[in-house]
Coordinates of C-alpha atoms in Angstrom, one line a residue:
X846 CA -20.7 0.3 5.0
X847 CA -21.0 -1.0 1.2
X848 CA -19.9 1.2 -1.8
X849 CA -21.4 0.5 -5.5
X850 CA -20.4 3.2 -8.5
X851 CA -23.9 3.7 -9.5
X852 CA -25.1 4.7 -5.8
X853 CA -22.3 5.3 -3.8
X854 CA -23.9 3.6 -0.9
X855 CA -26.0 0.6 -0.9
X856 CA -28.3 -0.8 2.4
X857 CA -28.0 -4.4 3.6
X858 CA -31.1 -4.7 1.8
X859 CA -30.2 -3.4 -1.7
X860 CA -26.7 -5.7 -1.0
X861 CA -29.0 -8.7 -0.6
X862 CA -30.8 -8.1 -3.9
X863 CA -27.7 -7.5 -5.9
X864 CA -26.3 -10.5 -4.5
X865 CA -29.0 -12.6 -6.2
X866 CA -28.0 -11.0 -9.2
X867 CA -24.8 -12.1 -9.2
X868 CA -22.9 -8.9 -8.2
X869 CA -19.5 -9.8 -7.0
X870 CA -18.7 -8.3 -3.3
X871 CA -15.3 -7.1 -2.2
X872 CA -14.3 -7.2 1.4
X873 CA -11.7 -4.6 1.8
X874 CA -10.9 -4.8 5.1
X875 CA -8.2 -6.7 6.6
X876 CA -7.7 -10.3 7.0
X877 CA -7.7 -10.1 10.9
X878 CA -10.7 -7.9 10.9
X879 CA -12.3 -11.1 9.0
X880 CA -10.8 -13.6 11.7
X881 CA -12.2 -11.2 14.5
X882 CA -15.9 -9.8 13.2
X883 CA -16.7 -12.8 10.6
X884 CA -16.9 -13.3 6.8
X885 CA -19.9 -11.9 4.8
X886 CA -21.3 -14.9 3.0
X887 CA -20.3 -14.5 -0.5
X888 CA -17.9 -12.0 -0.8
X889 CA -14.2 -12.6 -1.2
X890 CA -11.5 -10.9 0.6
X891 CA -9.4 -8.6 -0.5
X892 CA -7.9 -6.1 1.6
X893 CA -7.6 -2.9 0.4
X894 CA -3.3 -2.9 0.4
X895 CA -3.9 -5.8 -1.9
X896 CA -6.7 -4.1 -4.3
X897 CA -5.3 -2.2 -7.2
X898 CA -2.8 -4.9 -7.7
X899 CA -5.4 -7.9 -7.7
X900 CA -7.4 -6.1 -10.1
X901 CA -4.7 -5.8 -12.5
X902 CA -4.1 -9.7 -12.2
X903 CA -4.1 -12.1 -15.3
X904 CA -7.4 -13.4 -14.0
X905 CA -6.0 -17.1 -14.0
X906 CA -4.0 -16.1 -11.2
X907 CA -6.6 -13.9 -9.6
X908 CA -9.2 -17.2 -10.1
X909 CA -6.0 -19.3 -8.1
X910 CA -5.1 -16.9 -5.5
X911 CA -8.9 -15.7 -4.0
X912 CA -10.5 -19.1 -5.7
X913 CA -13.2 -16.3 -7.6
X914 CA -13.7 -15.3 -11.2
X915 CA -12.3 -12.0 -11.7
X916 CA -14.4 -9.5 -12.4
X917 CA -14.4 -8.0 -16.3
X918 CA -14.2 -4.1 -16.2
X919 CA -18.0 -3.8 -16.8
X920 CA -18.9 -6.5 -14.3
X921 CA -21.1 -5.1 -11.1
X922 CA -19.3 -5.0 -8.0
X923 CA -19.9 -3.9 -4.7
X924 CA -17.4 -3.2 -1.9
X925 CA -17.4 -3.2 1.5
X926 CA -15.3 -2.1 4.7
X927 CA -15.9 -1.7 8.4
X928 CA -17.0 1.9 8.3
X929 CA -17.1 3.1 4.8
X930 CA -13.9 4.7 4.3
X931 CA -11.8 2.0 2.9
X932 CA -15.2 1.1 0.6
X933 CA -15.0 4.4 -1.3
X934 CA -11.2 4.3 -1.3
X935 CA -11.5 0.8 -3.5
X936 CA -14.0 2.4 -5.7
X937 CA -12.1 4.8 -6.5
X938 CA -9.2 2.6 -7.4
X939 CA -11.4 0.4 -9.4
X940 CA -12.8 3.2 -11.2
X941 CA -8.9 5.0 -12.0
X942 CA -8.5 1.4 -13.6
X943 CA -11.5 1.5 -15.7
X944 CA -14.1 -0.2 -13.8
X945 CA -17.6 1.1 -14.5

């Protein structure tokens, strides 16, 4: 299930068509789950333990440690989990941090 702040969930199709605008995706869910059920092209992993604290990051070390520009407060960015839960969990962290 994919979260976005402006529509709190997004279809695969709507995900597709913000990904060719450059939206950045966030995979919150685990590393393992990644191993086991597969990378979504494009997005970067970040599990959600590891969230509020990446998006505080000097983004030279956010650009070194998941090898992605980090995202400005007012940059799109959708999120993404196994079932949704986790999705709406990291938007609401980015939001408490000022993400719009």
């Amino acid at each position: 299930s994919l979260c976005a702040a402006g529509a709190s969930d997004v279809s695969y199709q709507e995900l597709k068509d913000l990904k060719k605008a450059n939206v950045l995706h966030i995979d919150v869910r685990e590393r393992w789950e990644i191993d086991r059920f597969g990378k979504i092209p494009e997005s970067i992993n970040i599990p959600l333990g590891e969230l509020m604290e990446a998006l505080q990051m000097d983004p030279a070390e956010f650009k070194e440690q998941y090898n992605q520009k980090m995202p400005s407060r007012s940059d799109p960015v959708v999120f993404s989990c196994l079932a949704g839960t986790r999705s709406k969990q990291a938007l609401g962290f980015a939001t408490s941090l000022g993400f719009s």
